[in-house]
Amino acid sequence: MRHGCWVRGIRRGGFLAASLRVAVAVGAGGAALTGLAGLAGLAGLAGLAGCAGEEKVAPLGETAELRSGEITVRVETGGRTVTLSRGDATLLRFEADGLELGTMATVDDETNYDPYRIYVPNALYTPQEITWRQVQAMAVKGEEEGSLTLGLSYGEGIEATLVVEASHAGAVKARWSLAGEAQPQGGPQVAYYRLRAHADATEGFYGLGEYFDAVSHRGKVRAMQLELQADLESSYNEAHVPVPLLIGTRGWGLFVESALPGAFAVATEADEVVEAAFGTGMFSGEGLTFHLFGEAHPLDVTRHYYEVTGYPKLPARWALGPWIWRDEHDDQAQVVSDLETIRDLDLATTGYWIDRPYATAEGTFDFEAARFPDPEAMIAHAHALGMRMALWHVPYLDEESPATAALQAEAEAGGFWPEVVGIWLNDWGRPIDLSKPEAMAWWQALIRRYTEMGIEGFKLDYAEDIVPGLNTARNRWEFADGSDERTMKNLYQRLYHQAYAETLPEDGGFLLCRSGMYGDQVNGPILWPGDLDATFSLHGEPIGEDGDGAVGGLPASVVAGLSLGPSGFPFYGADTGGYRHSPPDKETFTRWFEQTALSTVMQVGTSTNNVAWEFSAETGFDAEMLGWYREYTRLHLRLFPYLWSYATRLAEDGRPIQRALGLAHPELGEHPSDTYLLGDALLVAPVVTRGAREREVLLPAGRWIGWWDGAVHEGGKRITVDAPLGVLPLFLREGGMVPMLRPTIDTLAPTSDPARVDSYATTAGLLYARVGAVAKDATEEERRLETFTLFDGGEIGRARGEGGMSVAWKPGAELKEGAVLEVVAVGAAPGAVTREGVALDEVANEAALEGVAEGWTYVDRMGGTVVVKVAAESVVEIEGM
């Protein structure tokens, strides 16, 4: 080694490094800084690897660390690396090419800078000559309490700054921006920012919003905006809800806080490399903000995203459904007939919405008098039968209709349309400029014409007109708040949903939305995936004579719901039965309602107006199917205490309610798109293949109990189970607890006819809870006390001792009238059932149990079931099992 280079050759961790390390005081929120100072003057910023000699070692440079809770960001300027770790585990590593700037000869205001086309070219988009510039030198410019500032040099006069701050425990915020003169004249111009991170080569990747092809994004390029896609039957990429949040199953999250055009390339170049590119164009001087999150379990990453963008607003309880709708309604008489038929057939239902057309024209905010002569009476009729009502709507006035002439004049006078309008993608007209406060107030006053009648929800369609461009040229839009199509492509959806959300009741309403963006969850939307196929087709599967790819049917719907949960949208409700190529046949419809019953929101309807009780030779709908439909809609409604308890926990843990198996159990190392956890206790394996009458299921470790038959299955392997039509493969975790409503429940909404309609609003009634028995040979962890806290503060508990199993119930604020605790898969009848050492009365059967205040019975079903009924807070011992 040449003596002139000795400082540069000192290895990390040597005597000099140790002597120069200093500690900085712990900051707020658990943040701390440590730094290795004093070497910048010795090593310099540039040429750190350029020292020739017999021994080559990595240059030392500076080392600095920023801690936030259990995560650490470590900077090594000599190697030009930024590393995110949790404890001893490295989660992400940004190397010299990890913070790239894409430059061009010129950047102008007429070009659509779309990074998706860097990865997926098309004939319309002329390839751009982009130079990707890596960090050539890195220096620590400042260390303050809870923050770290880095200087980045890219050559040719391009300098940048990266400010990293501990935002809250387990999360850091990074602000990456150009330094000095943002775009120096005469030199290369920055048009793109690109993050390139090294992750684990085997982990799964989740988040990024709603997608239809696979739950894990490995090997995929995901656009953060709608794009043309000629080989798909819809002609675009179906990116209705792009969310720039990527989650790795080793417990990290990368959230890019930008509404500009973006794209993620997830392990497409190499198994361990993930990229996030954003077309900043004329906004490059404003920089790019991104966040890094770290957690022990990937399900907990979404909570950090909520801390940045806002926690979800909960819909109304009854918004979870079941809901019924038709694509087109004949008239008010048909609506009333449907409402009556639902109750006559004893079909659990909480709401009904009217899709178009019902108004005189789009945007008239009325009901067409000839077909809907007394809408207030119709809404009151629905309320009397325990159903709430909603309407389909869009943010347009039909500019071709004389019926909207007066409103058009008001909009024109007030300047309520965008100042510059690009190509719009709807049949009615320009979207209202909701960025203008006066336009927002005017539109909301119109919406209240409906809410004052008793409408409590809306299905919000369209509003996806504002796209950055179909090629390299901008599709120019300009809005009152100064924004344009480059950010309003997604921001408009947030304003659109806000407009309606603010008109709904304080305790929540029903807002079913087709599109969305990051942060939109604060408006309380339930997402639906748009126009899926009424088939079993996979997304992209060739269909028809021209071979275009299908949008996708039932399999695509399952994927969409599982993608949205970790992306910040916990409530999802697909059109049960599908929309394109309707009507669904008996098998398709049955498999679909089996699955949506075990989802957060169950809404039922198709594009051909067929409902479950209308039989035809074309569909094959019949009495057998209607019986299954009755069973599954009631199961969904009975699961309300279980689902709503997880909904209220979102504010605490942020965990999605529907959880893809590979995200919930990353230790499996597999990422099936057709298996998921609903909460902690239920594993759902819907049948999504036509003709299938059995299903292979990958079970996590532990024991899993068949919901329908009580069969006990050892986990940690694949099993094959029977799945005849009408039977959804569903499993209860050993020791799992599922609180439910009574078997006769019809609705959650108030009713004026309690003799006909069994409503939770009339009486909460008894709590029913199914508990999976814990076997004698269970592990110590499986045997320990476990409790399930309900939304109303009540609790269910269970534990396993040497002599048997104990189950407990504590009443809450609502479900306090008593409990029926059903312990399944117990095997033979127990020796005794006691409470505080005193035997409970045994009765002959479940029918007899209904007639007593307290008691128990053994039933030879579900692998042996002990049913215990208690009237007050109790701990019950089931002995000898």
Tab-separated table of C-alpha atoms in Angstrom, residues 634-813:
chain	number	residue	atom	x	y	z
A	634	ARG	CA	-76.688	-14.792	6.776
A	635	LEU	CA	-73.212	-16.072	7.662
A	636	HIS	CA	-71.732	-12.793	6.454
A	637	LEU	CA	-74.163	-10.810	8.592
A	638	ARG	CA	-73.669	-13.080	11.602
A	639	LEU	CA	-69.916	-12.412	11.376
A	640	PHE	CA	-70.507	-8.713	12.054
A	641	PRO	CA	-69.049	-8.742	15.627
A	642	TYR	CA	-65.928	-10.486	14.339
A	643	LEU	CA	-65.436	-8.176	11.349
A	644	TRP	CA	-66.342	-4.984	13.176
A	645	SER	CA	-63.953	-5.780	16.013
A	646	TYR	CA	-61.106	-5.926	13.494
A	647	ALA	CA	-62.409	-2.764	11.841
A	648	THR	CA	-62.213	-0.829	15.103
A	649	ARG	CA	-58.703	-2.193	15.737
A	650	LEU	CA	-57.434	-0.506	12.586
A	651	ALA	CA	-56.835	2.616	14.644
A	652	GLU	CA	-54.538	0.597	16.920
A	653	ASP	CA	-52.620	-1.865	14.757
A	654	GLY	CA	-53.449	-0.933	11.153
A	655	ARG	CA	-53.522	-4.572	10.119
A	656	PRO	CA	-55.647	-5.419	7.072
A	657	ILE	CA	-58.758	-7.460	7.832
A	658	GLN	CA	-58.335	-9.699	4.766
A	659	ARG	CA	-54.742	-10.952	4.719
A	660	ALA	CA	-53.077	-12.825	1.878
A	661	LEU	CA	-51.609	-16.056	3.227
A	662	GLY	CA	-48.034	-15.201	2.221
A	663	LEU	CA	-48.246	-11.815	3.943
A	664	ALA	CA	-49.807	-13.193	7.120
A	665	HIS	CA	-47.378	-16.141	7.215
A	666	PRO	CA	-44.170	-15.085	5.465
A	667	GLU	CA	-42.384	-18.065	7.005
A	668	LEU	CA	-44.164	-20.251	4.445
A	669	GLY	CA	-42.167	-18.662	1.646
A	670	GLU	CA	-45.159	-19.016	-0.704
A	671	HIS	CA	-47.637	-16.461	-1.970
A	672	PRO	CA	-50.852	-18.043	-3.239
A	673	SER	CA	-53.399	-15.619	-4.678
A	674	ASP	CA	-56.426	-17.697	-3.689
A	675	THR	CA	-55.969	-18.272	0.054
A	676	TYR	CA	-56.251	-15.729	2.828
A	677	LEU	CA	-56.823	-15.111	6.511
A	678	LEU	CA	-59.913	-13.208	7.576
A	679	GLY	CA	-58.728	-11.784	10.852
A	680	ASP	CA	-56.569	-14.082	12.966
A	681	ALA	CA	-58.881	-17.065	13.345
A	682	LEU	CA	-60.328	-17.886	9.911
A	683	LEU	CA	-58.517	-19.255	6.876
A	684	VAL	CA	-60.488	-18.921	3.634
A	685	ALA	CA	-59.727	-21.000	0.539
A	686	PRO	CA	-62.365	-20.093	-2.076
A	687	VAL	CA	-62.865	-22.269	-5.129
A	688	VAL	CA	-62.015	-20.065	-8.113
A	689	THR	CA	-61.775	-22.687	-10.877
A	690	ARG	CA	-64.755	-23.834	-12.936
A	691	GLY	CA	-65.708	-27.440	-12.370
A	692	ALA	CA	-63.515	-27.916	-9.300
A	693	ARG	CA	-65.109	-29.993	-6.546
A	694	GLU	CA	-62.065	-30.247	-4.314
A	695	ARG	CA	-59.334	-27.830	-3.296
A	696	GLU	CA	-55.700	-28.058	-2.355
A	697	VAL	CA	-54.978	-25.783	0.581
A	698	LEU	CA	-51.669	-24.744	2.089
A	699	LEU	CA	-52.138	-24.531	5.861
A	700	PRO	CA	-49.791	-22.645	8.200
A	701	ALA	CA	-48.301	-24.467	11.175
A	702	GLY	CA	-50.667	-25.582	13.918
A	703	ARG	CA	-54.026	-27.285	13.745
A	704	TRP	CA	-56.934	-26.072	11.647
A	705	ILE	CA	-60.548	-27.124	12.126
A	706	GLY	CA	-62.970	-27.417	9.213
A	707	TRP	CA	-65.735	-24.856	9.717
A	708	TRP	CA	-68.476	-27.101	8.382
A	709	ASP	CA	-67.455	-30.561	9.605
A	710	GLY	CA	-65.085	-30.034	12.546
A	711	ALA	CA	-62.363	-32.148	10.917
A	712	VAL	CA	-58.963	-31.365	12.436
A	713	HIS	CA	-56.089	-30.849	9.988
A	714	GLU	CA	-52.417	-30.645	10.871
A	715	GLY	CA	-50.877	-27.506	9.430
A	716	GLY	CA	-47.491	-26.807	7.952
A	717	LYS	CA	-48.374	-28.695	4.783
A	718	ARG	CA	-50.783	-28.945	1.871
A	719	ILE	CA	-54.029	-30.807	2.196
A	720	THR	CA	-56.806	-31.586	-0.267
A	721	VAL	CA	-60.392	-31.122	0.880
A	722	ASP	CA	-63.755	-31.755	-0.737
A	723	ALA	CA	-65.485	-28.639	-2.025
A	724	PRO	CA	-68.816	-29.499	-3.620
A	725	LEU	CA	-70.796	-26.608	-5.064
A	726	GLY	CA	-72.276	-24.707	-2.137
A	727	VAL	CA	-69.336	-25.442	0.210
A	728	LEU	CA	-66.523	-22.951	0.712
A	729	PRO	CA	-63.340	-24.471	2.208
A	730	LEU	CA	-63.129	-22.576	5.486
A	731	PHE	CA	-60.993	-23.326	8.536
A	732	LEU	CA	-60.920	-22.199	12.149
A	733	ARG	CA	-57.552	-21.968	13.864
A	734	GLU	CA	-57.173	-24.252	16.874
A	735	GLY	CA	-58.078	-22.062	19.826
A	736	GLY	CA	-59.444	-19.398	17.513
A	737	MET	CA	-62.505	-17.430	18.634
A	738	VAL	CA	-65.168	-16.069	16.282
A	739	PRO	CA	-67.917	-13.909	17.832
A	740	MET	CA	-71.199	-13.869	15.873
A	741	LEU	CA	-74.778	-12.661	15.999
A	742	ARG	CA	-77.786	-14.946	16.466
A	743	PRO	CA	-78.732	-17.361	13.643
A	744	THR	CA	-81.974	-15.495	12.846
A	745	ILE	CA	-80.494	-12.036	12.287
A	746	ASP	CA	-81.812	-10.144	9.219
A	747	THR	CA	-80.223	-6.712	9.441
A	748	LEU	CA	-78.272	-4.251	11.543
A	749	ALA	CA	-80.401	-1.246	10.575
A	750	PRO	CA	-83.498	-0.137	12.507
A	751	THR	CA	-86.901	-1.479	11.473
A	752	SER	CA	-90.452	-0.432	12.264
A	753	ASP	CA	-91.642	-4.030	11.867
A	754	PRO	CA	-89.668	-6.086	14.434
A	755	ALA	CA	-92.144	-8.954	14.224
A	756	ARG	CA	-91.146	-9.462	10.599
A	757	VAL	CA	-87.541	-8.237	10.582
A	758	ASP	CA	-84.980	-9.446	13.138
A	759	SER	CA	-82.715	-6.433	13.641
A	760	TYR	CA	-79.659	-5.857	15.790
A	761	ALA	CA	-80.940	-2.304	16.237
A	762	THR	CA	-84.042	-3.662	17.956
A	763	THR	CA	-82.044	-5.860	20.309
A	764	ALA	CA	-78.406	-6.881	20.240
A	765	GLY	CA	-79.450	-10.221	21.681
A	766	LEU	CA	-77.187	-13.040	22.720
A	767	LEU	CA	-73.580	-13.184	21.615
A	768	TYR	CA	-72.772	-16.428	19.807
A	769	ALA	CA	-69.124	-17.461	19.688
A	770	ARG	CA	-67.447	-20.405	18.022
A	771	VAL	CA	-64.216	-21.533	19.674
A	772	GLY	CA	-61.815	-24.103	18.284
A	773	ALA	CA	-60.964	-26.700	20.916
A	774	VAL	CA	-57.326	-26.875	22.001
A	775	ALA	CA	-56.070	-30.445	22.001
A	776	LYS	CA	-54.449	-32.196	24.971
A	777	ASP	CA	-51.077	-32.370	23.242
A	778	ALA	CA	-51.027	-28.698	22.276
A	779	THR	CA	-47.860	-26.722	22.845
A	780	GLU	CA	-47.434	-24.505	25.861
A	781	GLU	CA	-48.017	-21.427	23.734
A	782	GLU	CA	-51.192	-22.888	22.236
A	783	ARG	CA	-52.520	-23.775	25.689
A	784	ARG	CA	-52.020	-20.350	27.244
A	785	LEU	CA	-54.840	-17.931	27.940
A	786	GLU	CA	-55.984	-16.055	24.867
A	787	THR	CA	-58.674	-13.388	24.699
A	788	PHE	CA	-60.632	-11.758	21.907
A	789	THR	CA	-61.743	-8.205	22.680
A	790	LEU	CA	-64.903	-7.160	20.879
A	791	PHE	CA	-65.660	-3.733	19.449
A	792	ASP	CA	-67.968	-2.956	22.401
A	793	GLY	CA	-65.390	-3.839	25.060
A	794	GLY	CA	-66.708	-7.337	25.712
A	795	GLU	CA	-64.322	-10.290	25.814
A	796	ILE	CA	-64.190	-13.962	24.957
A	797	GLY	CA	-61.405	-16.046	26.427
A	798	ARG	CA	-60.107	-19.568	26.349
A	799	ALA	CA	-57.265	-21.582	27.887
A	800	ARG	CA	-56.237	-25.233	28.088
A	801	GLY	CA	-55.323	-27.001	31.316
A	802	GLU	CA	-54.316	-30.552	32.066
A	803	GLY	CA	-57.846	-31.626	32.865
A	804	GLY	CA	-59.765	-29.780	30.211
A	805	MET	CA	-60.458	-26.435	28.651
A	806	SER	CA	-61.876	-23.217	30.038
A	807	VAL	CA	-63.907	-20.673	28.097
A	808	ALA	CA	-64.947	-17.251	29.361
A	809	TRP	CA	-67.265	-14.412	28.453
A	810	LYS	CA	-67.393	-10.853	29.683
A	811	PRO	CA	-70.297	-8.683	28.455
A	812	GLY	CA	-69.648	-5.475	26.588
A	813	ALA	CA	-71.587	-2.263	26.180
